[in-house]
PDB file of C-alpha atoms in Angstrom:
ATOM      1  CA  MET D   1      25.420 102.195 100.351  1.00 40.00           C
ATOM      2  CA  THR D   2      22.226 104.012 100.949  1.00 42.00           C
ATOM      3  CA  GLN D   3      21.733 104.341 104.591  1.00 58.00           C
ATOM      4  CA  ASN D   4      20.489 107.198 106.257  1.00 65.00           C
ATOM      5  CA  ASP D   5      24.012 109.779 107.243  1.00 78.00           C
ATOM      6  CA  GLY D   6      21.807 111.549 109.059  1.00 77.00           C
ATOM      7  CA  GLU D   7      23.602 115.360 110.027  1.00 87.00           C
ATOM      8  CA  PHE D   8      27.227 114.587 110.647  1.00 94.00           C
ATOM      9  CA  HIS D   9      30.327 116.714 110.843  1.00 91.00           C
ATOM     10  CA  GLY D  10      32.815 114.642 108.595  1.00 95.00           C
ATOM     11  CA  ALA D  11      34.080 110.861 107.805  1.00 97.00           C
ATOM     12  CA  LYS D  12      37.640 109.523 108.490  1.00 98.00           C
ATOM     13  CA  LEU D  13      38.727 105.963 106.840  1.00 98.00           C
ATOM     14  CA  LEU D  14      41.002 103.131 108.623  1.00 98.00           C
ATOM     15  CA  LEU D  15      43.206 102.154 105.270  1.00 98.00           C
ATOM     16  CA  PHE D  16      44.482  99.094 105.598  1.00 97.00           C
ATOM     17  CA  PHE D  17      47.562  98.451 102.768  1.00 96.00           C
ATOM     18  CA  GLY D  18      48.410  94.373 103.816  1.00 92.00           C
ATOM     19  CA  GLY D  19      48.898  94.349 107.226  1.00 93.00           C
ATOM     20  CA  ARG D  20      49.267  98.193 108.111  1.00 97.00           C
ATOM     21  CA  LEU D  21      47.697 101.369 108.753  1.00 98.00           C
ATOM     22  CA  LEU D  22      47.959 104.601 106.180  1.00 98.00           C
ATOM     23  CA  VAL D  23      48.128 107.471 108.652  1.00 98.00           C
ATOM     24  CA  ILE D  24      48.872 111.099 108.202  1.00 98.00           C
ATOM     25  CA  ARG D  25      50.760 113.740 110.230  1.00 98.00           C
ATOM     26  CA  ARG D  26      48.514 116.515 110.934  1.00 96.00           C
ATOM     27  CA  ASP D  27      50.171 119.749 109.942  1.00 95.00           C
ATOM     28  CA  ARG D  28      51.779 121.589 113.374  1.00 95.00           C
ATOM     29  CA  LYS D  29      48.720 123.833 112.946  1.00 94.00           C
ATOM     30  CA  PRO D  30      47.890 125.911 116.362  1.00 92.00           C
ATOM     31  CA  ASP D  31      44.241 126.736 114.768  1.00 92.00           C
ATOM     32  CA  ILE D  32      43.415 123.243 113.982  1.00 92.00           C
ATOM     33  CA  PRO D  33      42.338 120.287 116.400  1.00 92.00           C
ATOM     34  CA  TRP D  34      44.831 117.450 117.075  1.00 95.00           C
ATOM     35  CA  PRO D  35      48.365 119.470 114.818  1.00 96.00           C
ATOM     36  CA  GLY D  36      50.747 117.532 114.709  1.00 97.00           C
ATOM     37  CA  TYR D  37      49.019 114.502 115.546  1.00 98.00           C
ATOM     38  CA  LEU D  38      48.396 111.075 113.982  1.00 98.00           C
ATOM     39  CA  ASP D  39      45.588 111.111 111.737  1.00 97.00           C
ATOM     40  CA  PHE D  40      43.381 109.095 109.427  1.00 98.00           C
ATOM     41  CA  PRO D  41      42.549 109.919 106.037  1.00 98.00           C
ATOM     42  CA  GLY D  42      39.271 112.211 105.732  1.00 97.00           C
ATOM     43  CA  GLY D  43      37.863 114.783 106.578  1.00 95.00           C
ATOM     44  CA  GLY D  44      34.386 117.492 106.469  1.00 94.00           C
ATOM     45  CA  ARG D  45      31.714 117.592 104.826  1.00 95.00           C
ATOM     46  CA  GLU D  46      30.697 119.300 101.858  1.00 94.00           C
ATOM     47  CA  GLY D  47      27.359 120.608 101.184  1.00 94.00           C
ATOM     48  CA  ALA D  48      24.816 118.195 101.240  1.00 91.00           C
ATOM     49  CA  GLU D  49      26.895 115.213 100.249  1.00 95.00           C
ATOM     50  CA  THR D  50      26.545 111.905 102.121  1.00 95.00           C
ATOM     51  CA  ALA D  51      29.499 109.908 104.715  1.00 96.00           C
ATOM     52  CA  VAL D  52      30.356 107.939 101.647  1.00 97.00           C
ATOM     53  CA  SER D  53      31.022 110.344  99.251  1.00 97.00           C
ATOM     54  CA  CYS D  54      33.009 112.870 101.997  1.00 97.00           C
ATOM     55  CA  VAL D  55      35.324 109.835 102.966  1.00 98.00           C
ATOM     56  CA  LEU D  56      36.024 109.115  98.997  1.00 98.00           C
ATOM     57  CA  ARG D  57      36.686 112.834  98.343  1.00 98.00           C
ATOM     58  CA  GLU D  58      38.531 113.078 101.215  1.00 97.00           C
ATOM     59  CA  THR D  59      41.260 110.370 100.824  1.00 98.00           C
ATOM     60  CA  ARG D  60      41.760 111.553  97.207  1.00 97.00           C
ATOM     61  CA  GLU D  61      42.507 115.035  98.079  1.00 97.00           C
ATOM     62  CA  GLU D  62      44.150 114.061 101.034  1.00 97.00           C
ATOM     63  CA  VAL D  63      46.257 111.109  99.812  1.00 97.00           C
ATOM     64  CA  GLY D  64      45.709 110.853  95.901  1.00 97.00           C
ATOM     65  CA  LEU D  65      43.835 107.299  96.450  1.00 97.00           C
ATOM     66  CA  SER D  66      40.367 106.631  94.085  1.00 96.00           C
ATOM     67  CA  LEU D  67      38.303 104.571  96.252  1.00 97.00           C
ATOM     68  CA  ARG D  68      35.213 102.884  95.114  1.00 97.00           C
ATOM     69  CA  PRO D  69      31.959 102.773  97.290  1.00 97.00           C
ATOM     70  CA  ALA D  70      32.430  99.225  96.816  1.00 97.00           C
ATOM     71  CA  ASP D  71      36.089  99.161  98.710  1.00 97.00           C
ATOM     72  CA  LEU D  72      34.553 100.527 101.785  1.00 97.00           C
ATOM     73  CA  THR D  73      34.155  97.223 103.925  1.00 95.00           C
ATOM     74  CA  TRP D  74      32.493  98.698 107.135  1.00 96.00           C
ATOM     75  CA  ARG D  75      31.073 101.833 109.427  1.00 95.00           C
ATOM     76  CA  HIS D  76      31.018 103.105 112.448  1.00 95.00           C
ATOM     77  CA  GLU D  77      28.724 106.034 113.727  1.00 93.00           C
ATOM     78  CA  LEU D  78      30.858 108.161 116.596  1.00 94.00           C
ATOM     79  CA  LEU D  79      28.949 110.556 118.739  1.00 90.00           C
ATOM     80  CA  GLN D  80      31.235 112.701 120.550  1.00 84.00           C
ATOM     81  CA  HIS D  81      31.134 116.436 122.293  1.00 79.00           C
ATOM     82  CA  ASP D  82      27.272 116.381 120.250  1.00 81.00           C
ATOM     83  CA  ARG D  83      29.016 115.967 116.326  1.00 87.00           C
ATOM     84  CA  ARG D  84      28.550 112.669 114.367  1.00 91.00           C
ATOM     85  CA  SER D  85      31.031 111.473 112.501  1.00 95.00           C
ATOM     86  CA  TRP D  86      31.538 108.446 110.021  1.00 97.00           C
ATOM     87  CA  PHE D  87      34.457 105.525 110.061  1.00 97.00           C
ATOM     88  CA  PHE D  88      34.849 103.539 107.602  1.00 97.00           C
ATOM     89  CA  ALA D  89      37.533 101.003 106.748  1.00 97.00           C
ATOM     90  CA  ALA D  90      39.320  99.730 103.815  1.00 97.00           C
ATOM     91  CA  HIS D  91      41.460  97.070 102.573  1.00 96.00           C
ATOM     92  CA  ILE D  92      43.776  97.498  99.172  1.00 95.00           C
ATOM     93  CA  GLU D  93      46.213  95.929  97.760  1.00 94.00           C
ATOM     94  CA  GLU D  94      50.105  96.628  99.003  1.00 93.00           C
ATOM     95  CA  SER D  95      51.036  97.529  95.820  1.00 91.00           C
ATOM     96  CA  GLU D  96      48.607 100.138  95.590  1.00 93.00           C
ATOM     97  CA  GLN D  97      51.040 102.832  97.880  1.00 92.00           C
ATOM     98  CA  ALA D  98      53.043 103.467  95.166  1.00 93.00           C
ATOM     99  CA  VAL D  99      50.035 105.487  93.786  1.00 93.00           C
ATOM    100  CA  ILE D 100      49.975 107.667  97.467  1.00 96.00           C
ATOM    101  CA  ARG D 101      50.630 111.458  96.931  1.00 96.00           C
ATOM    102  CA  LEU D 102      49.847 113.656  99.963  1.00 95.00           C
ATOM    103  CA  GLY D 103      47.294 116.350  99.752  1.00 94.00           C
ATOM    104  CA  ASP D 104      48.218 120.362 100.233  1.00 92.00           C
ATOM    105  CA  GLU D 105      46.708 119.021 104.277  1.00 92.00           C
ATOM    106  CA  GLY D 106      49.571 117.509 106.340  1.00 94.00           C
ATOM    107  CA  SER D 107      53.533 117.355 106.919  1.00 95.00           C
ATOM    108  CA  GLY D 108      53.571 113.087 105.979  1.00 96.00           C
ATOM    109  CA  TRP D 109      51.543 109.987 105.678  1.00 97.00           C
ATOM    110  CA  MET D 110      53.846 106.362 106.661  1.00 97.00           C
ATOM    111  CA  LEU D 111      51.920 103.134 106.924  1.00 97.00           C
ATOM    112  CA  MET D 112      52.512 101.154 110.867  1.00 98.00           C
ATOM    113  CA  ALA D 113      50.765  98.442 111.923  1.00 98.00           C
ATOM    114  CA  PRO D 114      47.955  98.412 113.679  1.00 98.00           C
ATOM    115  CA  LYS D 115      49.208  97.946 117.211  1.00 97.00           C
ATOM    116  CA  ALA D 116      51.837 100.371 116.835  1.00 98.00           C
ATOM    117  CA  TYR D 117      49.412 103.510 116.362  1.00 98.00           C
ATOM    118  CA  LEU D 118      47.287 102.354 119.199  1.00 98.00           C
ATOM    119  CA  GLU D 119      50.901 102.466 121.308  1.00 98.00           C
ATOM    120  CA  ARG D 120      51.568 105.820 120.498  1.00 97.00           C
ATOM    121  CA  ALA D 121      51.013 108.786 122.472  1.00 97.00           C
ATOM    122  CA  ASP D 122      50.554 111.160 119.234  1.00 98.00           C
ATOM    123  CA  ALA D 123      47.585 109.082 118.013  1.00 98.00           C
ATOM    124  CA  ILE D 124      44.302 110.899 118.425  1.00 97.00           C
ATOM    125  CA  PRO D 125      42.956 109.336 121.363  1.00 96.00           C
ATOM    126  CA  HIS D 126      39.046 108.656 119.731  1.00 95.00           C
ATOM    127  CA  PHE D 127      40.850 107.141 116.890  1.00 97.00           C
ATOM    128  CA  ARG D 128      42.705 104.871 118.916  1.00 97.00           C
ATOM    129  CA  ASP D 129      39.134 103.522 120.236  1.00 96.00           C
ATOM    130  CA  VAL D 130      37.957 102.899 116.980  1.00 97.00           C
ATOM    131  CA  LEU D 131      40.286 101.713 115.658  1.00 98.00           C
ATOM    132  CA  ARG D 132      40.191  98.798 118.691  1.00 97.00           C
ATOM    133  CA  LEU D 133      36.287  98.637 117.932  1.00 96.00           C
ATOM    134  CA  TYR D 134      37.166  98.089 114.252  1.00 97.00           C
ATOM    135  CA  LEU D 135      39.890  95.424 114.997  1.00 96.00           C
ATOM    136  CA  ARG D 136      37.892  93.560 117.824  1.00 94.00           C
ATOM    137  CA  VAL D 137      34.997  93.175 115.563  1.00 90.00           C
ATOM    138  CA  GLY D 138      35.074  95.079 112.324  1.00 75.00           C
ATOM    139  CA  LYS D 139      37.305  92.709 110.289  1.00 66.00           C
ATOM    140  CA  LYS D 140      34.145  89.581 110.920  1.00 58.00           C
ATOM    141  CA  CYS D 141      31.351  92.793 109.054  1.00 58.00           C
ATOM    142  CA  GLY D 142      30.555  93.094 105.204  1.00 49.00           C
ATOM    143  CA  PRO D 143      30.123  95.633 103.108  1.00 51.00           C
ATOM    144  CA  ALA D 144      29.695  99.038 104.982  1.00 54.00           C
ATOM    145  CA  GLY D 145      26.558  99.350 102.719  1.00 46.00           C
TER     146      GLY D 145
END
């Protein structure tokens, strides 16, 4: 994963346990984007970290899972409102869900079928678009590096 990530705002992870997707219920704070919506693990860049370092750190902080760069199987750059973000995907064993521990952000987590996320009114709209893209083309790709 030595790609030049350029300037970017943050990174998110489509994290699958078997056929189900991990989502986090965002806090219902009026000062954050998409309060109360269903989110993916990930968040804002700190310092000069790479997109991979960012998404792995945020996943560890938010849900207690320590993934490796090799676990990331897909990456996608999203430019929206002059802000660049990176999205990644990883598939891990269903048994790993026993390790999930919600950090200090979010009011809960759940596993759901990707199709269910796409149909939810409380799913972040541009995240639905990225998930649709991944389901259409990403699963055919190799490692994200």
